[in-house]
CSV table of C-alpha atoms and ligand atoms in Angstrom, one decimal:
chain,number,residue,atom,x,y,z
A,8,MET,CA,0.0,0.0,0.0
A,9,PRO,CA,1.5,3.4,-0.9
A,10,GLN,CA,2.3,5.7,2.0
A,11,PRO,CA,-0.4,8.4,2.3
A,12,GLU,CA,0.8,11.8,1.2
A,13,THR,CA,-0.8,13.6,4.1
A,14,ARG,CA,-1.6,17.3,4.0
A,15,LYS,CA,-3.2,19.4,6.7
A,16,PHE,CA,-5.4,22.2,5.4
A,17,ARG,CA,-6.2,24.7,8.1
A,18,PRO,CA,-8.0,27.7,6.8
A,19,THR,CA,-8.4,30.7,9.0
A,20,ILE,CA,-12.1,30.7,9.8
A,21,LYS,CA,-13.3,34.3,9.9
A,22,HIS,CA,-16.3,36.1,8.5
A,23,LEU,CA,-15.9,36.4,4.8
A,24,SER,CA,-16.6,39.7,3.4
A,25,HIS,CA,-14.0,40.7,1.0
A,26,THR,CA,-11.1,38.5,0.2
A,27,THR,CA,-9.1,37.8,-3.0
A,28,MET,CA,-8.2,34.5,-4.7
A,29,ASN,CA,-5.7,35.1,-7.5
A,30,LYS,CA,-7.6,37.5,-9.7
A,31,GLN,CA,-10.9,36.4,-8.2
A,32,GLU,CA,-12.6,38.5,-5.5
A,33,VAL,CA,-15.3,36.6,-3.6
A,34,ILE,CA,-17.9,38.8,-1.8
A,35,LEU,CA,-20.5,37.7,0.6
A,36,CYS,CA,-22.8,40.6,0.1
A,37,GLU,CA,-25.4,42.4,2.1
A,38,ASN,CA,-27.0,44.3,-0.7
A,39,LEU,CA,-26.8,42.7,-4.2
A,40,PRO,CA,-27.5,45.8,-6.4
A,41,ASP,CA,-25.0,48.0,-4.5
A,42,THR,CA,-22.3,45.3,-4.5
A,43,LEU,CA,-22.8,44.6,-8.2
A,44,GLY,CA,-22.8,48.3,-8.9
A,45,SER,CA,-19.4,48.8,-7.2
A,46,ALA,CA,-17.9,45.6,-8.7
A,47,LEU,CA,-18.9,46.8,-12.2
A,48,GLY,CA,-17.4,50.2,-11.3
A,49,GLN,CA,-14.1,48.6,-10.4
A,50,CYS,CA,-13.9,46.5,-13.6
A,51,PRO,CA,-13.4,48.9,-16.6
A,52,HIS,CA,-15.6,47.9,-19.6
A,53,ASP,CA,-17.4,49.4,-22.6
A,54,LYS,CA,-20.5,47.2,-22.5
A,55,VAL,CA,-22.1,44.7,-20.1
A,56,PHE,CA,-23.8,41.5,-21.1
A,57,VAL,CA,-25.9,39.6,-18.6
A,58,LEU,CA,-26.3,35.9,-19.1
A,59,THR,CA,-29.2,34.1,-17.4
A,60,ASP,CA,-31.2,30.9,-18.0
A,61,GLU,CA,-35.0,31.0,-18.5
A,62,HIS,CA,-35.6,30.6,-14.8
A,63,THR,CA,-33.1,33.2,-13.5
A,64,HIS,CA,-34.1,35.6,-16.2
A,65,ARG,CA,-37.7,35.5,-14.8
A,66,LEU,CA,-37.0,35.2,-11.1
A,67,CYS,CA,-33.6,36.8,-10.4
A,68,LEU,CA,-32.8,39.4,-13.0
A,69,PRO,CA,-35.6,41.7,-11.8
A,70,LEU,CA,-33.7,42.1,-8.6
A,71,LEU,CA,-31.0,43.9,-10.5
A,72,ARG,CA,-33.3,46.4,-12.2
A,73,ASP,CA,-32.0,49.3,-10.0
A,74,VAL,CA,-28.4,48.7,-10.9
A,75,GLU,CA,-27.6,51.8,-13.0
A,76,GLU,CA,-24.5,50.3,-14.7
A,77,LEU,CA,-26.9,47.6,-16.2
A,78,THR,CA,-29.2,50.1,-17.9
A,79,ASP,CA,-27.9,49.4,-21.4
A,80,ALA,CA,-26.7,45.9,-20.7
A,81,GLY,CA,-27.3,43.2,-23.4
A,82,GLU,CA,-29.4,40.3,-22.2
A,83,ILE,CA,-28.5,36.7,-23.2
A,84,VAL,CA,-30.9,34.0,-22.1
A,85,ILE,CA,-30.2,30.3,-22.5
A,86,GLY,CA,-32.1,27.1,-21.7
A,87,PRO,CA,-32.0,25.8,-18.1
A,88,GLU,CA,-30.5,22.7,-16.6
A,89,ASP,CA,-27.4,20.6,-17.5
A,90,THR,CA,-28.9,19.4,-20.8
A,91,HIS,CA,-28.2,22.9,-22.2
A,92,LYS,CA,-24.6,22.9,-21.0
A,93,ASN,CA,-23.4,22.1,-24.5
A,94,LEU,CA,-21.6,23.4,-27.6
A,95,ALA,CA,-24.8,24.6,-29.2
A,96,THR,CA,-25.6,26.8,-26.2
A,97,LEU,CA,-22.1,28.0,-26.1
A,98,THR,CA,-22.2,28.9,-29.8
A,99,SER,CA,-25.4,30.8,-29.2
A,100,VAL,CA,-23.7,32.8,-26.4
A,101,TRP,CA,-20.7,33.6,-28.6
A,102,ALA,CA,-23.1,34.7,-31.4
A,103,ALA,CA,-25.1,36.9,-29.0
A,104,LEU,CA,-21.9,38.6,-27.8
A,105,SER,CA,-20.6,39.1,-31.4
A,106,ASN,CA,-23.9,40.3,-32.8
A,107,GLY,CA,-24.5,42.5,-29.8
A,108,GLY,CA,-21.3,44.4,-30.4
A,109,ALA,CA,-19.2,43.0,-27.6
A,110,THR,CA,-15.5,43.9,-27.8
A,111,ARG,CA,-12.5,42.7,-25.9
A,112,HIS,CA,-13.3,45.4,-23.4
A,113,SER,CA,-16.8,44.1,-22.7
A,114,LEU,CA,-17.8,42.3,-19.5
A,115,MET,CA,-20.2,39.5,-18.8
A,116,VAL,CA,-22.3,38.9,-15.7
A,117,ASN,CA,-23.4,35.3,-15.2
A,118,LEU,CA,-26.5,35.1,-13.0
A,119,GLY,CA,-27.6,31.6,-12.3
A,120,GLY,CA,-26.7,28.1,-11.0
A,121,GLY,CA,-23.5,26.2,-11.8
A,122,MET,CA,-24.6,25.5,-15.4
A,123,VAL,CA,-24.8,29.3,-16.2
A,124,THR,CA,-21.6,30.2,-14.3
A,125,ASP,CA,-19.6,27.3,-15.9
A,126,LEU,CA,-20.8,27.9,-19.5
A,127,GLY,CA,-20.8,31.7,-19.1
A,128,GLY,CA,-17.3,31.7,-17.7
A,129,PHE,CA,-16.1,29.5,-20.6
A,130,ALA,CA,-17.9,31.8,-23.1
A,131,ALA,CA,-16.2,34.8,-21.6
A,132,SER,CA,-12.8,33.3,-21.3
A,133,THR,CA,-12.7,32.3,-25.0
A,134,PHE,CA,-14.5,35.3,-26.6
A,135,LYS,CA,-11.9,37.5,-28.3
A,136,ARG,CA,-9.3,35.5,-26.4
A,137,GLY,CA,-11.0,36.4,-23.1
A,138,ILE,CA,-13.1,39.1,-21.5
A,139,PRO,CA,-13.7,39.5,-17.8
A,140,TYR,CA,-16.7,38.2,-16.1
A,141,ILE,CA,-18.6,38.4,-12.8
A,142,ASN,CA,-20.4,35.4,-11.3
A,143,ILE,CA,-23.6,35.8,-9.3
A,144,PRO,CA,-24.5,32.2,-8.2
A,145,THR,CA,-28.1,31.6,-7.3
A,146,THR,CA,-28.0,28.1,-6.0
A,147,LEU,CA,-26.2,26.7,-3.0
A,148,LEU,CA,-24.1,24.4,-5.1
A,149,ALA,CA,-22.9,27.3,-7.3
A,150,MET,CA,-22.2,29.5,-4.3
A,151,VAL,CA,-20.0,27.1,-2.4
A,152,ASP,CA,-18.5,25.3,-5.4
A,153,ALA,CA,-19.2,25.8,-9.1
A,154,ALA,CA,-19.0,29.6,-9.3
A,155,VAL,CA,-15.8,29.9,-7.2
A,156,GLY,CA,-12.4,28.7,-8.2
A,157,GLY,CA,-12.1,29.4,-11.9
A,158,LYS,CA,-13.2,26.1,-13.4
A,159,THR,CA,-15.3,26.8,-16.5
A,160,GLY,CA,-16.6,24.5,-19.3
A,161,ILE,CA,-19.3,22.5,-21.1
A,162,ASN,CA,-20.3,18.9,-21.4
A,163,PHE,CA,-19.1,17.4,-24.7
A,164,ASN,CA,-19.2,14.0,-26.4
A,165,GLY,CA,-21.4,12.6,-23.7
A,166,LEU,CA,-18.9,13.5,-21.0
A,167,LYS,CA,-19.4,16.1,-18.2
A,168,ASN,CA,-17.1,19.1,-18.3
A,169,GLU,CA,-15.1,17.6,-21.1
A,170,VAL,CA,-14.1,20.9,-22.7
A,171,GLY,CA,-13.2,23.9,-20.6
A,172,ALA,CA,-10.6,26.2,-19.1
A,173,PHE,CA,-9.3,27.5,-15.8
A,174,ALA,CA,-10.4,31.1,-15.9
A,175,PRO,CA,-11.2,32.9,-12.6
A,176,ALA,CA,-14.0,35.4,-12.5
A,177,ALA,CA,-13.1,39.0,-11.8
A,178,SER,CA,-15.6,38.8,-8.9
A,179,VAL,CA,-18.0,36.3,-7.4
A,180,ILE,CA,-20.9,37.9,-5.6
A,181,ILE,CA,-22.7,35.7,-3.2
A,182,GLU,CA,-26.2,36.8,-2.2
A,183,THR,CA,-27.6,34.1,0.2
A,184,GLU,CA,-31.1,35.6,0.1
A,185,PHE,CA,-31.5,33.5,-3.1
A,186,LEU,CA,-31.4,30.4,-0.9
A,187,ARG,CA,-34.8,31.2,0.8
A,188,THR,CA,-36.6,30.0,-2.4
A,189,LEU,CA,-34.3,27.1,-3.2
A,190,ASP,CA,-36.2,23.7,-3.1
A,191,ARG,CA,-35.0,21.1,-0.6
A,192,ARG,CA,-33.3,18.8,-3.1
A,193,ASN,CA,-31.2,21.6,-4.5
A,194,PHE,CA,-30.5,22.8,-0.9
A,195,PHE,CA,-29.1,19.3,0.0
A,196,SER,CA,-27.2,19.0,-3.3
A,197,GLY,CA,-25.2,22.1,-2.4
A,198,TYR,CA,-25.0,21.2,1.3
A,199,ALA,CA,-23.1,18.0,0.3
A,200,GLU,CA,-20.2,20.2,-1.0
A,201,MET,CA,-20.3,22.1,2.2
A,202,LEU,CA,-20.1,18.9,4.2
A,203,LYS,CA,-17.1,18.0,2.0
A,204,HIS,CA,-15.5,21.3,2.9
A,205,GLY,CA,-16.1,20.6,6.6
A,206,LEU,CA,-14.4,17.2,6.3
A,207,ILE,CA,-11.3,18.6,4.6
A,208,SER,CA,-11.0,21.6,6.9
A,209,THR,CA,-11.7,21.6,10.7
A,210,THR,CA,-13.5,19.5,13.2
A,211,GLU,CA,-15.4,22.7,14.3
A,212,HIS,CA,-16.7,23.4,10.8
A,213,TRP,CA,-17.6,19.7,10.2
A,214,ALA,CA,-19.4,19.5,13.5
A,215,GLU,CA,-21.5,22.7,12.9
A,216,LEU,CA,-22.6,21.3,9.5
A,217,LEU,CA,-23.8,18.0,11.1
A,218,ALA,CA,-25.6,19.9,13.9
A,219,PHE,CA,-27.3,22.4,11.6
A,220,ASP,CA,-31.1,22.2,11.7
A,221,THR,CA,-32.0,21.6,8.1
A,222,ASP,CA,-35.7,21.3,8.9
A,223,ASP,CA,-36.0,24.8,10.2
A,224,ILE,CA,-33.2,26.7,8.5
A,225,ASP,CA,-31.7,29.7,10.3
A,226,TYR,CA,-30.7,31.8,7.2
A,227,ALA,CA,-28.3,34.0,9.2
A,228,ARG,CA,-26.4,31.0,10.4
A,229,LEU,CA,-26.5,29.5,7.0
A,230,LYS,CA,-25.0,32.6,5.5
A,231,ALA,CA,-22.1,32.5,8.0
A,232,MET,CA,-21.6,28.8,7.2
A,233,VAL,CA,-21.6,29.5,3.4
A,234,GLY,CA,-18.9,32.2,4.1
A,235,ARG,CA,-16.8,29.6,5.9
A,236,SER,CA,-17.4,27.0,3.3
A,237,VAL,CA,-16.3,29.4,0.5
A,238,GLN,CA,-13.2,30.3,2.5
A,239,VAL,CA,-12.2,26.6,2.6
A,240,LYS,CA,-12.4,26.3,-1.2
A,241,GLU,CA,-10.9,29.7,-1.8
A,242,GLY,CA,-7.9,28.9,0.4
A,243,ILE,CA,-7.2,25.7,-1.4
A,244,VAL,CA,-7.6,27.2,-4.9
A,245,HIS,CA,-5.4,30.0,-3.9
A,246,GLU,CA,-2.6,27.5,-3.0
A,247,ASP,CA,-3.1,25.3,-6.1
A,248,PRO,CA,-5.3,27.0,-8.8
A,249,LEU,CA,-4.5,24.4,-11.5
A,250,GLU,CA,-5.1,21.2,-9.4
A,251,HIS,CA,-1.6,19.8,-9.3
A,252,GLY,CA,-1.7,19.0,-5.6
A,253,ILE,CA,-3.9,20.2,-2.7
A,254,ARG,CA,-6.8,21.2,-4.9
A,255,LYS,CA,-7.4,17.4,-5.3
A,256,ALA,CA,-8.7,17.6,-1.8
A,257,LEU,CA,-11.9,19.0,-3.3
A,258,ASN,CA,-12.4,15.7,-5.1
A,259,LEU,CA,-13.3,13.9,-1.8
A,260,GLY,CA,-16.4,11.9,-2.5
A,261,HIS,CA,-16.3,12.6,-6.3
A,262,THR,CA,-14.4,9.5,-7.5
A,263,VAL,CA,-17.2,7.2,-6.4
A,264,GLY,CA,-19.8,10.0,-6.7
A,265,HIS,CA,-19.2,10.6,-10.4
A,266,ALA,CA,-19.6,6.9,-11.1
A,267,PHE,CA,-22.9,6.9,-9.2
A,268,GLU,CA,-24.0,10.0,-11.1
A,269,SER,CA,-23.0,8.5,-14.5
A,270,LEU,CA,-24.6,5.1,-13.8
A,271,ALA,CA,-27.9,6.8,-12.7
A,272,LEU,CA,-27.9,8.9,-15.9
A,273,ALA,CA,-27.2,5.9,-18.1
A,274,GLU,CA,-30.1,4.1,-16.4
A,275,GLY,CA,-32.5,6.9,-17.0
A,276,ARG,CA,-32.8,7.8,-13.2
A,277,PRO,CA,-30.6,10.9,-13.0
A,278,VAL,CA,-29.6,12.2,-9.5
A,279,LEU,CA,-28.5,15.6,-8.5
A,280,HIS,CA,-24.7,16.1,-8.4
A,281,GLY,CA,-24.5,16.7,-4.6
A,282,TYR,CA,-26.5,13.6,-3.8
A,283,ALA,CA,-24.0,11.5,-5.8
A,284,VAL,CA,-21.2,13.3,-4.0
A,285,ALA,CA,-22.8,12.6,-0.6
A,286,TRP,CA,-23.2,8.9,-1.4
A,287,GLY,CA,-19.6,8.9,-2.8
A,288,MET,CA,-18.4,10.3,0.5
A,289,VAL,CA,-19.9,7.3,2.3
A,290,CYS,CA,-17.7,4.9,0.3
A,291,GLU,CA,-14.7,7.1,0.4
A,292,LEU,CA,-14.9,7.6,4.2
A,293,TYR,CA,-15.1,3.8,4.5
A,294,LEU,CA,-11.9,3.6,2.4
A,295,SER,CA,-10.4,6.4,4.6
A,296,CYS,CA,-11.0,4.3,7.7
A,297,LEU,CA,-9.6,1.2,6.1
A,298,GLN,CA,-6.5,2.7,4.5
A,299,ALA,CA,-5.8,6.0,6.2
A,300,GLY,CA,-7.0,5.5,9.8
A,301,PHE,CA,-9.9,7.9,9.7
A,302,PRO,CA,-11.8,7.6,13.0
A,303,GLN,CA,-14.7,5.2,12.8
A,304,GLU,CA,-17.0,7.3,15.0
A,305,LYS,CA,-16.6,10.3,12.8
A,306,MET,CA,-17.4,8.2,9.8
A,307,ARG,CA,-20.5,6.8,11.5
A,308,GLN,CA,-21.7,10.3,12.4
A,309,THR,CA,-21.2,11.6,8.9
A,310,VAL,CA,-22.8,8.5,7.3
A,311,ARG,CA,-25.8,8.8,9.6
A,312,PHE,CA,-26.3,12.5,8.5
A,313,ILE,CA,-26.1,11.4,4.8
A,314,LYS,CA,-28.5,8.5,5.3
A,315,ASP,CA,-31.0,10.7,7.1
A,316,ASN,CA,-31.0,13.5,4.6
A,317,TYR,CA,-30.1,12.0,1.2
A,318,GLY,CA,-31.6,8.5,1.4
A,319,SER,CA,-29.8,5.9,-0.5
A,320,PHE,CA,-28.7,5.0,-4.0
A,321,GLY,CA,-29.9,1.6,-5.3
A,322,PHE,CA,-27.6,-0.7,-7.1
A,323,ASP,CA,-26.7,-4.4,-6.9
A,324,CYS,CA,-23.5,-6.4,-7.1
A,325,LYS,CA,-24.0,-7.1,-10.8
A,326,GLU,CA,-23.3,-3.4,-11.3
A,327,TYR,CA,-20.0,-3.3,-9.4
A,328,ASP,CA,-17.9,-3.9,-12.5
A,329,ARG,CA,-19.7,-1.2,-14.4
A,330,LEU,CA,-19.2,1.3,-11.5
A,331,TYR,CA,-15.5,0.3,-11.3
A,332,ASP,CA,-15.1,0.9,-15.0
A,333,LEU,CA,-16.8,4.3,-14.8
A,334,MET,CA,-14.3,5.2,-12.0
A,335,LYS,CA,-11.3,4.1,-14.1
A,336,HIS,CA,-12.4,6.4,-16.9
A,337,ASP,CA,-12.8,9.5,-14.7
A,338,LYS,CA,-10.6,12.4,-16.0
A,339,LYS,CA,-9.0,12.8,-12.6
A,340,ASN,CA,-7.0,9.5,-13.2
A,341,THR,CA,-3.8,8.8,-15.1
A,342,ALA,CA,-3.1,5.6,-17.0
A,343,GLY,CA,-6.4,4.0,-15.8
A,344,VAL,CA,-5.3,4.0,-12.2
A,345,ILE,CA,-8.1,5.2,-9.9
A,346,ASN,CA,-6.9,8.1,-7.8
A,347,PHE,CA,-8.7,8.8,-4.5
A,348,THR,CA,-8.5,11.7,-2.1
A,349,LEU,CA,-8.9,10.1,1.4
A,350,LEU,CA,-8.7,11.4,4.9
A,351,LYS,CA,-6.6,10.4,8.0
A,352,ASP,CA,-8.9,12.6,10.1
A,353,VAL,CA,-11.0,15.7,9.6
A,354,GLY,CA,-8.7,18.2,7.9
A,355,GLU,CA,-5.9,15.6,7.4
A,356,ILE,CA,-5.9,14.9,3.7
A,357,ALA,CA,-4.2,11.9,2.0
A,358,LEU,CA,-3.8,12.7,-1.7
A,359,ASN,CA,-3.2,10.3,-4.6
A,360,GLN,CA,-4.4,7.2,-2.9
A,361,THR,CA,-4.9,3.9,-4.8
A,362,THR,CA,-6.6,0.7,-3.8
A,363,ASP,CA,-7.4,-2.6,-5.4
A,364,ARG,CA,-10.7,-3.7,-7.0
A,365,GLU,CA,-11.7,-6.0,-4.1
A,366,THR,CA,-11.4,-3.1,-1.6
A,367,VAL,CA,-13.5,-0.9,-3.8
A,368,PHE,CA,-16.1,-3.6,-4.1
A,369,GLY,CA,-15.9,-3.9,-0.3
A,370,ALA,CA,-16.8,-0.2,-0.1
A,371,PHE,CA,-19.8,-0.9,-2.3
A,372,ASP,CA,-20.9,-3.7,0.0
A,373,PHE,CA,-20.5,-1.4,3.0
A,374,PHE,CA,-22.6,1.3,1.3
A,375,ARG,CA,-25.4,-1.2,0.5
A,376,GLU,CA,-25.4,-2.7,4.0
A,377,THR,CA,-25.2,0.6,5.8
A,378,MET,CA,-27.5,2.7,3.7
A,379,GLY,CA,-30.1,0.0,3.1
B,24,LIG,N1,-15.3,21.4,-7.9
B,24,LIG,C1,-14.0,21.1,-7.4
B,24,LIG,C2,-13.0,22.1,-7.8
B,24,LIG,O1,-13.4,23.2,-8.2
B,24,LIG,O2,-11.9,21.9,-7.9
């Protein structure tokens, strides 16, 4: 068994208001129109284009009507959901920019969930070799993960995020008031990435996430936790923007999770990304206990939270080979060797871990026995 390459990641947990990550400024805002107005003021441009999907165009864009800097903005509206995160939609955004008179001094504002921020970021980073953009994430998943960290792209050739670029936004403006109208499933989808940030950072942050009352949400507390969660990601991305090392910590739960997500999609029963990640974390915490000495009680507490809030993912032992093959083809791997991020403890990260087929199948057995 290879020696775990262990890293401790200890972010400073303080209230996030205005910090910088490379070129990217992440702002947990109090007043969206004012914050956007000043972010636009600080980013020289000749014309602004606002990208929304059909939902955020109807529900969120009206909240920006008082932003003076947007008076003459061009509006680009695309279809919602992951099915539209493709080359045809990207082409339509490039065409709208080009036909709308965008120059290399123009600026894009992406208002929406992860699909809008990923695709919009990629459109901006490639149009005229790159124009600046501002992300305003409207879902929890986009706030704590997709919109932060500079990963942009589209799905291609049947593969998720197959084409894209690392291209940080000029600013990411987080307005947690959007979360008040988020449905429960999308809330929990984003919360899985927060749980991941808890596991890779500090016992305090992990424990507060498990203790949070998700049935009767205290939005002020949630806002503070979103701030801490973003800081975890931001700190890691700042250290390793191109994912050569510590950024792989953010892949916890994703190696198995992506296989669950792909299997579910192929079988016509798609699941939300965060649900797949939560279920993937169950398997990867089991592997962490087995291979890296992660404390069993902390695994049990985390697994209980996931079981109670995410339910289970159904599969039988005839699907183990298929799941294993899906994991081998994940783009995070090299030469077909499955690469895991595991934990020695909360905040103690073991990167580049490998294991054998039987052990992975053991993790699937554990999942089915524990999650029922
Ligand atoms: N979503 C993981 C990352 O941004 O690296």
